[in-house]
Short mmCIF file of C-alpha atoms and ligand atoms in Angstrom, two decimals:
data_model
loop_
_atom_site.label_atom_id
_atom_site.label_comp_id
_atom_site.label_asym_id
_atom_site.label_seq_id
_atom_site.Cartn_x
_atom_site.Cartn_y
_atom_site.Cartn_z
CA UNK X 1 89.52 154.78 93.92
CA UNK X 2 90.93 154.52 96.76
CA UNK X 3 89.02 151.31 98.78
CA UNK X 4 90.59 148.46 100.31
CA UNK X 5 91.61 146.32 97.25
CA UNK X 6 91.66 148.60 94.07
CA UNK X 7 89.81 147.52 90.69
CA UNK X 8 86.32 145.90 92.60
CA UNK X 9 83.46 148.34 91.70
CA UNK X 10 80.02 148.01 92.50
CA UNK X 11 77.84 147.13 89.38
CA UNK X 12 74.42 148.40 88.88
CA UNK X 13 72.27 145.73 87.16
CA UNK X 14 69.02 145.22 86.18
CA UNK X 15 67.14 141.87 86.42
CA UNK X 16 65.80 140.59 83.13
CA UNK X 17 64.03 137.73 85.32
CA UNK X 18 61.72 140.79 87.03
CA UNK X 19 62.00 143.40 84.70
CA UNK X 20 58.26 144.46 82.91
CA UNK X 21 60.16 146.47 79.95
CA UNK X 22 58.01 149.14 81.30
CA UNK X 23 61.11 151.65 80.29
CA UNK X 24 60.60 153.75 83.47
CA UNK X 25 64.42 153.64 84.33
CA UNK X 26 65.42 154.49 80.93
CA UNK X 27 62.75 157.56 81.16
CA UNK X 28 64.25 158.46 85.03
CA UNK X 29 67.93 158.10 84.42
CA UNK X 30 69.35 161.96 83.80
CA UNK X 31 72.45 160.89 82.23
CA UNK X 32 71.19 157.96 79.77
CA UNK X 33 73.10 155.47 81.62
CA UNK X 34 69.90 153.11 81.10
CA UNK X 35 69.66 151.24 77.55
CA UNK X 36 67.64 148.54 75.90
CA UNK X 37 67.48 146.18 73.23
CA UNK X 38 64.79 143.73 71.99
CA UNK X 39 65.23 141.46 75.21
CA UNK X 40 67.07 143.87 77.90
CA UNK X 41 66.70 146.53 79.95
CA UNK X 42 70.58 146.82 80.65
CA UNK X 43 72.67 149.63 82.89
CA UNK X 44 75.72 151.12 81.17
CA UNK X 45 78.71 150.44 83.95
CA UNK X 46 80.93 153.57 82.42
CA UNK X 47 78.32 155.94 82.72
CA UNK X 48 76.52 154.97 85.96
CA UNK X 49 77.58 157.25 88.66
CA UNK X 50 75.02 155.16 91.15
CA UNK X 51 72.30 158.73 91.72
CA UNK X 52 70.13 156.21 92.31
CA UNK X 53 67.48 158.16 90.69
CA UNK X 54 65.97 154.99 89.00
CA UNK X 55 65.78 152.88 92.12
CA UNK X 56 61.92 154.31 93.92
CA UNK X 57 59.93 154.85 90.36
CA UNK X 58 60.79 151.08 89.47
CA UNK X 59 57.33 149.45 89.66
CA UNK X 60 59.06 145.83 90.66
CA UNK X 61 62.56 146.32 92.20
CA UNK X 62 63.99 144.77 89.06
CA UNK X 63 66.46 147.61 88.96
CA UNK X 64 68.21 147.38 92.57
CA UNK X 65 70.50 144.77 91.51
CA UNK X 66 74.49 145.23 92.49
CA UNK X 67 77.56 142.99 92.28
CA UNK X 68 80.70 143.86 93.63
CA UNK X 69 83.15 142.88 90.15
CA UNK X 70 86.19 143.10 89.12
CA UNK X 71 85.46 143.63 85.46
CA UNK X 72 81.93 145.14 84.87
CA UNK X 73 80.01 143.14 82.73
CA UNK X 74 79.44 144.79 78.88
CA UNK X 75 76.63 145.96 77.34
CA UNK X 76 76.74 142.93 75.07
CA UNK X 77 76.73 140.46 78.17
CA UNK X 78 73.65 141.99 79.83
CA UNK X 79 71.96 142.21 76.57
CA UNK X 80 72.25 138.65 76.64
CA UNK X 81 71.53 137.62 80.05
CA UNK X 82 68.42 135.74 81.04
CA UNK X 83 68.48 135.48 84.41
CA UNK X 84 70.69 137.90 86.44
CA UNK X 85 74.86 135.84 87.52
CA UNK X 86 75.13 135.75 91.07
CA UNK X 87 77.62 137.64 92.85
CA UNK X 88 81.02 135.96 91.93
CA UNK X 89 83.53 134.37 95.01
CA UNK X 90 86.07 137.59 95.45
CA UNK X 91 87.88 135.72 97.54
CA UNK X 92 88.86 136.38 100.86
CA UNK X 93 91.06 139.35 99.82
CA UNK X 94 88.58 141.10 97.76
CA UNK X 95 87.28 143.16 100.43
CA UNK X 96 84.09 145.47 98.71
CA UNK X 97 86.00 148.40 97.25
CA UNK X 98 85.41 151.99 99.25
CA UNK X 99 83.05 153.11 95.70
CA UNK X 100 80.57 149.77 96.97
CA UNK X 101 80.77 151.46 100.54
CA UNK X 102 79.77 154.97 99.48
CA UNK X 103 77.74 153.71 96.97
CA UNK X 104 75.35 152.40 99.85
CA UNK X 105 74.76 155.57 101.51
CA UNK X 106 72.89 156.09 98.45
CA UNK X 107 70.86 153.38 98.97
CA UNK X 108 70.65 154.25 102.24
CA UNK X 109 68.71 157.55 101.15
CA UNK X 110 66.44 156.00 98.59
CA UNK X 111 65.61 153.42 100.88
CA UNK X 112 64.85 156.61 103.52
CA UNK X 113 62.97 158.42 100.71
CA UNK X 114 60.78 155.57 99.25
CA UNK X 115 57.74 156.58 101.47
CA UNK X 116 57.31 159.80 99.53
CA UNK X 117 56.10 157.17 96.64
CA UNK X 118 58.07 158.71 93.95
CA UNK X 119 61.27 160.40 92.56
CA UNK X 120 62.35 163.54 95.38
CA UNK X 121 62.54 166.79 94.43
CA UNK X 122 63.97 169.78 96.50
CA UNK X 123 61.96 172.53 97.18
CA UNK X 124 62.56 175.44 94.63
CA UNK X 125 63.44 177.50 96.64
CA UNK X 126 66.29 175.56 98.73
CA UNK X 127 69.73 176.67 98.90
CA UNK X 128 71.75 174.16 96.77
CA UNK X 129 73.46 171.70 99.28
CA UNK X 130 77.06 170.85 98.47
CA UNK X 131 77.29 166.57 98.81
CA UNK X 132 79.95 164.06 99.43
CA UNK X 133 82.70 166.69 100.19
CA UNK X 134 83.87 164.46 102.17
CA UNK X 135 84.47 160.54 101.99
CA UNK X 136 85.74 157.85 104.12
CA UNK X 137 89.63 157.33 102.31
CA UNK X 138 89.81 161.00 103.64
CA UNK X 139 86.71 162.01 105.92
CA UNK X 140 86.81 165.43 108.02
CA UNK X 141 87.68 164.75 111.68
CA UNK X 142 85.28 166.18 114.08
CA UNK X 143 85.53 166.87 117.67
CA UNK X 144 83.09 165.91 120.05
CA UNK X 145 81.86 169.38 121.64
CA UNK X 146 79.24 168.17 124.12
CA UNK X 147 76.91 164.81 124.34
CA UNK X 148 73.95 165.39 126.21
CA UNK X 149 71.12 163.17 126.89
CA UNK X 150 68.05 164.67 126.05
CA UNK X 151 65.78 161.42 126.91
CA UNK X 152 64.87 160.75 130.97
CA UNK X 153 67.17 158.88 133.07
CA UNK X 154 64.74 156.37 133.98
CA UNK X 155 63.38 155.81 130.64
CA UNK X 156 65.03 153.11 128.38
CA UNK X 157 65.23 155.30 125.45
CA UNK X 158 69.19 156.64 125.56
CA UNK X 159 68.95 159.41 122.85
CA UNK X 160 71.67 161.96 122.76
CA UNK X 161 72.37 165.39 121.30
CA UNK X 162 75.86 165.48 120.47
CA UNK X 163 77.64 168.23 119.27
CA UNK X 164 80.47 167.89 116.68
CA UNK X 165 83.35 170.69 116.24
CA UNK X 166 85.09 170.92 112.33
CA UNK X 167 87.47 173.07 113.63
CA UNK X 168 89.61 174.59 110.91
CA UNK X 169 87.77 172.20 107.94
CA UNK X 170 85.08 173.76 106.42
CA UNK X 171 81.75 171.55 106.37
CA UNK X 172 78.83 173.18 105.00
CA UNK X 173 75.53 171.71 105.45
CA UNK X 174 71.90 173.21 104.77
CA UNK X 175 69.16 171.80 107.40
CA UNK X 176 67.72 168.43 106.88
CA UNK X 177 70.65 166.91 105.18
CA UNK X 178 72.59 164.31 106.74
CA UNK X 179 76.22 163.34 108.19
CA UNK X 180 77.46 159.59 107.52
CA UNK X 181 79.62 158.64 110.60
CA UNK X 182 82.72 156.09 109.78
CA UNK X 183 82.19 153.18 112.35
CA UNK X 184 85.59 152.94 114.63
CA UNK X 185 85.94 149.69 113.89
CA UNK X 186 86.27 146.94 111.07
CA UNK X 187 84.16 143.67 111.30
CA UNK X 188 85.97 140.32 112.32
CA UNK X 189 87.06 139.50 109.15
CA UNK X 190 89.21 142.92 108.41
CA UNK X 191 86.32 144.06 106.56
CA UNK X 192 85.02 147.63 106.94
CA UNK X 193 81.31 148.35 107.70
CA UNK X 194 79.29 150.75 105.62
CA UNK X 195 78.75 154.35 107.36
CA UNK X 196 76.10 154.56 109.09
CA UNK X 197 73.69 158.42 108.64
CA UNK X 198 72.39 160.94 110.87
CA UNK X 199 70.71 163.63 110.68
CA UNK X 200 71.54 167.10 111.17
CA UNK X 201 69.98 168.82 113.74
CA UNK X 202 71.17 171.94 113.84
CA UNK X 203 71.22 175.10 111.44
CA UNK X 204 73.19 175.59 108.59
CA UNK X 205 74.95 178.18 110.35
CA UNK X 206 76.31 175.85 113.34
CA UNK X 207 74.75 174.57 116.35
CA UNK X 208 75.86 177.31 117.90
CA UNK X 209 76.02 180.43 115.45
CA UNK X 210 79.32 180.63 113.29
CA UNK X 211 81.13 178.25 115.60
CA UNK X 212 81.15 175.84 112.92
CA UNK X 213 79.89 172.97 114.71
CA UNK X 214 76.54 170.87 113.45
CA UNK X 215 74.21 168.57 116.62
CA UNK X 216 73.33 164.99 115.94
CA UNK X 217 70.31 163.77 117.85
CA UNK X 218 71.34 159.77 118.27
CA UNK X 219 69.76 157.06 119.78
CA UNK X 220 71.27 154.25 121.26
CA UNK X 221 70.23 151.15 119.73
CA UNK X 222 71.00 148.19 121.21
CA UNK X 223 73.31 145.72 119.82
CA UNK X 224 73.96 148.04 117.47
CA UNK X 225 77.71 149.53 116.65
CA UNK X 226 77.65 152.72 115.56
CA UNK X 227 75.24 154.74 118.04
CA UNK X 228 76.09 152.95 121.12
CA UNK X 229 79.85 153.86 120.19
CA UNK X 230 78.68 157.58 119.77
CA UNK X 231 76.27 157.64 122.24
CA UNK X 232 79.55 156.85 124.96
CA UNK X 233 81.94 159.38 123.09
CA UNK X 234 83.79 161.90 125.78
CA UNK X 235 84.21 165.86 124.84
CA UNK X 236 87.40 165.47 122.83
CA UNK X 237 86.92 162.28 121.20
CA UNK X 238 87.08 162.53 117.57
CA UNK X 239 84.90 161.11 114.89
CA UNK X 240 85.61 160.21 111.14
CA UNK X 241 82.67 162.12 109.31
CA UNK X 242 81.75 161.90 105.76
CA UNK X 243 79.23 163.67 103.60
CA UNK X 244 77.45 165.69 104.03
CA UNK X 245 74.48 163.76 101.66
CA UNK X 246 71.25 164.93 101.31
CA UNK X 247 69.87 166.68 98.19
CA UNK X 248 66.35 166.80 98.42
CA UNK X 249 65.05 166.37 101.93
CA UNK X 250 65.59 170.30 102.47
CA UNK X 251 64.35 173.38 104.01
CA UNK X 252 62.81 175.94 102.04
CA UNK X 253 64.42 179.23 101.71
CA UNK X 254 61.36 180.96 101.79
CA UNK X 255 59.68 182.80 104.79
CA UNK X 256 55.78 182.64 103.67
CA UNK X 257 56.33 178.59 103.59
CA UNK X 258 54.55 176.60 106.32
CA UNK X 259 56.36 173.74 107.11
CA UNK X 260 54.44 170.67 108.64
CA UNK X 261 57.00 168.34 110.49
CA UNK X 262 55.47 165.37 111.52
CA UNK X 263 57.86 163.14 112.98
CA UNK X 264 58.48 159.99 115.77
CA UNK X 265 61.66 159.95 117.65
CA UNK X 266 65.24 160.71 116.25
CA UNK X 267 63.08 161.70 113.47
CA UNK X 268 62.79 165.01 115.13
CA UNK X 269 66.23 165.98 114.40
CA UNK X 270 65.92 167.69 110.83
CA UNK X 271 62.81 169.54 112.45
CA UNK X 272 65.07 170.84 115.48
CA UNK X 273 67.21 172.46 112.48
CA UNK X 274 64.40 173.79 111.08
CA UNK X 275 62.93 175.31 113.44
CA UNK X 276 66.60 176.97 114.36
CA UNK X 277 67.25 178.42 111.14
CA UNK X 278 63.75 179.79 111.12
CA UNK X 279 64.04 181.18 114.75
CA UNK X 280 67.52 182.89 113.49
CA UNK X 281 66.48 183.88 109.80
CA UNK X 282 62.84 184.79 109.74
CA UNK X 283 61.29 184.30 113.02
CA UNK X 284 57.78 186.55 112.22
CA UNK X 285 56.98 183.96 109.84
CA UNK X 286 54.73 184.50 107.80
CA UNK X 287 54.73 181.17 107.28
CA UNK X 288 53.93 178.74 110.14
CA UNK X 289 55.67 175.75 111.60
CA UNK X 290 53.40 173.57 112.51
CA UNK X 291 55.12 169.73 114.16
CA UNK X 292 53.39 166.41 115.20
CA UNK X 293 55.44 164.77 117.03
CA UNK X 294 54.80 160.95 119.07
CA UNK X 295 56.47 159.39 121.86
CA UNK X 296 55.65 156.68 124.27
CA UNK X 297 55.66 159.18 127.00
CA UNK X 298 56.99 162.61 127.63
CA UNK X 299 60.26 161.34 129.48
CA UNK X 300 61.12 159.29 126.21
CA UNK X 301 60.34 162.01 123.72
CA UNK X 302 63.98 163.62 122.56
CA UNK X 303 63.99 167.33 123.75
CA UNK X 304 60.73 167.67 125.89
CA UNK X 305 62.03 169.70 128.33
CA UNK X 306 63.66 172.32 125.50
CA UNK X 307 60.61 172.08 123.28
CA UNK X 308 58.76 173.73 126.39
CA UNK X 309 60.47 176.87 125.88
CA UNK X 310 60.16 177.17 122.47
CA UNK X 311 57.73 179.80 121.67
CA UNK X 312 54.57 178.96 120.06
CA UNK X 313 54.41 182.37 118.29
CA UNK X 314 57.52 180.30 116.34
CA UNK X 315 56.32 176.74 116.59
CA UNK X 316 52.76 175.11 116.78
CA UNK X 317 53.72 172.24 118.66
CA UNK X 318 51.93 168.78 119.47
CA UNK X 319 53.65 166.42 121.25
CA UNK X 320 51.68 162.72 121.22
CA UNK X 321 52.40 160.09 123.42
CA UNK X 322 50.96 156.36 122.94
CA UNK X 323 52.08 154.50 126.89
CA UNK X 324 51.28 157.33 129.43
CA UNK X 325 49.95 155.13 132.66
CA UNK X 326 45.98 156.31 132.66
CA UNK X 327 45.84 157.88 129.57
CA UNK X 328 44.41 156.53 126.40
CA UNK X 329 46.94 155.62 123.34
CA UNK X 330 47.61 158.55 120.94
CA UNK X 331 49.59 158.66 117.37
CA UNK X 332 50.83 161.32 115.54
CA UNK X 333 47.42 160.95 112.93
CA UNK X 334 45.33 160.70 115.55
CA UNK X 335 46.19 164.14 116.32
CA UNK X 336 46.43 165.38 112.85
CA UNK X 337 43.38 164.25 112.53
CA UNK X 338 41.76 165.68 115.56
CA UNK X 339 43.38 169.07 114.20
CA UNK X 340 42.12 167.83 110.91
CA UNK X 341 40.59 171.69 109.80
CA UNK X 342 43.32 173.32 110.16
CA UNK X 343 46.10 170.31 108.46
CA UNK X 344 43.19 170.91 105.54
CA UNK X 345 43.73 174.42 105.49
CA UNK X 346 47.59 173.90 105.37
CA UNK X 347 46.58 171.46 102.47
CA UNK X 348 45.20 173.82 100.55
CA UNK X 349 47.30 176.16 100.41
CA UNK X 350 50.54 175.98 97.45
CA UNK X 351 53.51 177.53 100.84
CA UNK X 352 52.26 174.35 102.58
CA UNK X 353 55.19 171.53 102.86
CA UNK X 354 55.49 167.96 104.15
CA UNK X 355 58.32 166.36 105.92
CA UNK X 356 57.87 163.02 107.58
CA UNK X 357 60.43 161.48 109.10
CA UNK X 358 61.24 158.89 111.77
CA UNK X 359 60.47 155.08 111.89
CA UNK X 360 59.94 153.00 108.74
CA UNK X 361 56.39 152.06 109.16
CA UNK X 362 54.59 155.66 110.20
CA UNK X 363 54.27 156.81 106.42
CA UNK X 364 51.12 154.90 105.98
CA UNK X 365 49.09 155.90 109.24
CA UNK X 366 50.39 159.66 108.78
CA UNK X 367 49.15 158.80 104.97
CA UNK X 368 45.47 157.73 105.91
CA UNK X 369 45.06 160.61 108.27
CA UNK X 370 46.05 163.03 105.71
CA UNK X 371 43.77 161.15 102.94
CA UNK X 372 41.16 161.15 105.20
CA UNK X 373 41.21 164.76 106.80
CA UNK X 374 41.25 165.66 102.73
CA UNK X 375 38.15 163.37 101.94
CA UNK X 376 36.88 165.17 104.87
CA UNK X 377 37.44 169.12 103.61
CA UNK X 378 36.31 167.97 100.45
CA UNK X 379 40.14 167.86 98.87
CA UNK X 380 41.62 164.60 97.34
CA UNK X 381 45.05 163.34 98.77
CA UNK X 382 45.37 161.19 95.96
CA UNK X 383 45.63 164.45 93.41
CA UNK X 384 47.06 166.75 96.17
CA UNK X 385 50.42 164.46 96.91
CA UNK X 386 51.83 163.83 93.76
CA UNK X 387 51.42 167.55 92.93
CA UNK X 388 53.16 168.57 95.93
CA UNK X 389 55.80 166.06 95.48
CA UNK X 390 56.52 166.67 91.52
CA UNK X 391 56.74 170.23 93.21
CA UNK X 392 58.47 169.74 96.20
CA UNK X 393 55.97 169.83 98.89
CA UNK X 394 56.11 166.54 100.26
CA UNK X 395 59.15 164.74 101.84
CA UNK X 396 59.45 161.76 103.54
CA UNK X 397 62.75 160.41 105.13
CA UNK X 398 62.32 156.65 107.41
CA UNK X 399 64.62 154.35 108.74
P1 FAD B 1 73.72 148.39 113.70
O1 FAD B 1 75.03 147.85 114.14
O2 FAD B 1 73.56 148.77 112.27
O3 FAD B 1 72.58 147.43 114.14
C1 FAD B 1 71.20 147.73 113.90
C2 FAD B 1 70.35 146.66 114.55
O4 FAD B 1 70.66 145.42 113.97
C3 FAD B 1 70.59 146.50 116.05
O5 FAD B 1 69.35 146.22 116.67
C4 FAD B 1 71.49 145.33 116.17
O6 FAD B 1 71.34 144.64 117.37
C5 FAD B 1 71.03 144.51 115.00
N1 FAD B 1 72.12 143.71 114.44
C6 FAD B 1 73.33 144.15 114.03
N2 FAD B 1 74.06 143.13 113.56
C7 FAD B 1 73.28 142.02 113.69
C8 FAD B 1 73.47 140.65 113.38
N3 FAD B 1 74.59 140.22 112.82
N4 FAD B 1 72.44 139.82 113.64
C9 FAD B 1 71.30 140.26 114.20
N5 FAD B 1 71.07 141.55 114.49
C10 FAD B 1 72.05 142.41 114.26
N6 FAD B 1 69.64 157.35 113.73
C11 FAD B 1 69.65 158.23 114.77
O7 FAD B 1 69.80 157.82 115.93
N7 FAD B 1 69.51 159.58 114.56
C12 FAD B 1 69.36 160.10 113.32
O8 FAD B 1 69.24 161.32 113.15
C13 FAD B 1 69.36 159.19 112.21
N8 FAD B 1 69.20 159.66 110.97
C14 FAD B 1 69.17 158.78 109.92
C15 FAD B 1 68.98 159.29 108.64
C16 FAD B 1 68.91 158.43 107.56
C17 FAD B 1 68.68 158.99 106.17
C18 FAD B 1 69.06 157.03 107.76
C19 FAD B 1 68.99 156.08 106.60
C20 FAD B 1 69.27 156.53 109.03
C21 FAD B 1 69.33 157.39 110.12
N9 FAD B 1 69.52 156.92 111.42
C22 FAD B 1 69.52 157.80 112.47
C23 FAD B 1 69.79 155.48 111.69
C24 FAD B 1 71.31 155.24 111.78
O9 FAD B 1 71.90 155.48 110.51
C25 FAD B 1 71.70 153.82 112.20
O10 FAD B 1 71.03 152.92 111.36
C26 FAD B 1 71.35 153.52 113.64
O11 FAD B 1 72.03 154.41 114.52
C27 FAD B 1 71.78 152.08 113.99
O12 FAD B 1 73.13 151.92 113.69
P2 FAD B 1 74.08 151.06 114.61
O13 FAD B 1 75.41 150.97 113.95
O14 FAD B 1 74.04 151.53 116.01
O15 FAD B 1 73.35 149.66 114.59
#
């Protein structure tokens, strides 16, 4: 380990104080890193490698419980506990070790995926991503190739498509995984801030073919560090890139699967590589790409003008927008649902998969529409989603 003061890991714990004893983790855990005794559901520190598998089935949040230590605490201590310690004083040297940083990222993710309501699974027929290649003690150094704004100049919504150049280092990413970007500075007190993630938004073979280059689609937040530092970066500047992460929210490699992307904002990046890789790999289809996608209005929505010439032989598109002057308000599931026959039909059919993805908070309106447009055709959402997710099907990634 590498981080800024060796020895300080980051310990997974589970609260005894929340805990049902409902032995879900125990059940979820793939390397049996999750134990009990009479009393305590406990987390084995040498065998936890932090997959976070265990964090979205736990019905209470009992088991998203971390302390930055020195010494992990034993079995034999947690068996023990009653109530969870607090996080002990590290002092002002004890800056969180670089495992604690990378540790977040997946956090980061399971936070991203919790909307899907259950533990992710790739689809089956994915190409099997490589992860954390690289990480931030020695991250690969990209070159900024181009940062374009893809947002109108009058609109307040800065959202850029930047382009990022490996060079000689090899960085291979399948489409909808994710980059984390190491934030050019540390905070006031020395302290270095997690990396922040973005999606990919190219295809796996390079924003532009075999160049070996991947495109971000980033949005300037305000206030915050990270994007409004990329979101100024010059052609030539480099950025500190680790990653990439991502092992479930992924593209099927399968040309009869229809893909519905339903997505707000930045959220259309993964889609962007989607619909690249199946422009370049199996453009007849025969599976369709079908994408709901909202904006406040058409100047604000990332890509308008270069979604225009997408064909719609390739892409079904529907672009939503909720503040055009004169026109009423309209949401991504007001759409779906006003399209509701054919997102049935899509429903019913075992090539159909689901990727949400954009800002926290649209899972559950995209959720009733698709509940109801089921209820409507006759279906049940409520069977349908945990079948396609167990298989799959259904993906959600929020932030
Ligand atoms: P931060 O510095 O983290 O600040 C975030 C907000 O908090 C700002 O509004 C800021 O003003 C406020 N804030 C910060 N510090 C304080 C403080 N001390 N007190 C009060 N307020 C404060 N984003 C994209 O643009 N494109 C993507 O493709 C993308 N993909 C993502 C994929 C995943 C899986 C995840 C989890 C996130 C993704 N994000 C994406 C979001 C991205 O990772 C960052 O969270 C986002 O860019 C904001 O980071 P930042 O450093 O600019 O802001």
């Amino acid at each position: 380990m590498d981080g800024a003061v060796k020895g300080h890991k980051k310990q997974h714990l589970i609260d005894p104080e929340i805990c049902i004893r409902c032995n879900t983790c125990e059940a979820t855990c793939p390397i049996g890193a999750v134990t009990h005794d009479d009393v305590n559901y406990v987390v084995d520190a040498e065998k936890c490698d932090a997959c976070l598998d265990c964090i979205s089935p736990c019905p209470t949040g009992a088991i998203d419980n971390w302390r930055v230590v020195a010494a992990p605490y034993s079995l034999e201590e947690q068996f023990g506990w009653l109530e969870l310690p607090g996080q002990e004083e590290l002092g002002p040297a004890a800056v969180v070790a670089e495992d604690a940083l990378e540790a977040d990222v997946g956090q980061l993710l399971a936070a991203a995926h919790a909307g899907a309501g259950g533990k992710a699974v790739a689809p089956a027929s994915a190409d099997k991503p490589q992860i954390n290649l690289f990480r931030r003690s020695k991250p690969a150094m990209a070159t900024v190739q181009g940062n374009f704004r893809i947002t109108g100049a009058d609109t307040e919504s800065d959202v850029r498509h930047i382009v990022l150049g490996f060079g000689e280092t090899q960085f291979p990413v399948l489409e909808g995984q994710s980059i984390g970007v190491v934030p050019p500075v540390t905070d006031p007190d020395g302290r270095e801030h997690p990396v922040r993630l973005y999606s990919i938004a190219s295809a796996r073979d390079g924003e532009k073919r075999n160049a070996n280059n991947i495109a971000l689609t980033v949005k300037r937040v305000p206030g915050g560090l990270v994007s409004d530092w990329l979101c100024n970066l010059k052609v030539g500047d480099k950025v500190a890139v680790t990653g990439p992460f991502g092992a479930t929210f992924l593209m099927p490699d399968d040309a009869n699967a229809n893909i519905l992307m339903i997505c707000t904002g930045t959220g259309s990046a993964p889609f962007r590589g989607f619909t690249e890789r199946r422009r370049r790999a199996a453009p007849g289809g025969p599976g369709k790409l079908v994408m709901y996608f909202g904006a406040r209005t058409p100047e604000e929505l990332p890509y308008f003008g270069p979604l225009q010439k997408v064909p719609r032989s390739l892409l079904e598109q529907h672009l939503v927008f909720s503040r055009v002057p004169g026109a009423a308000k309209e949401y991504v599931q007001d759409r779906m649902r006003l399209h509701g026959e054919s997102v049935a039909r899509l429903l019913m059919q075992d090539a159909t998969y689901i990727y949400i993805c954009g800002l926290k908070g649209m899972e559950s309106g995209v959720e009733e529409a698709l509940a109801d447009i089921a209820r409507k055709h006759g279906l049940d959402w409520g069977r349908i989603k945990p079948v396609m997710r167990s298989q799959g099907r259904y993906h959600v990634e929020t932030y």
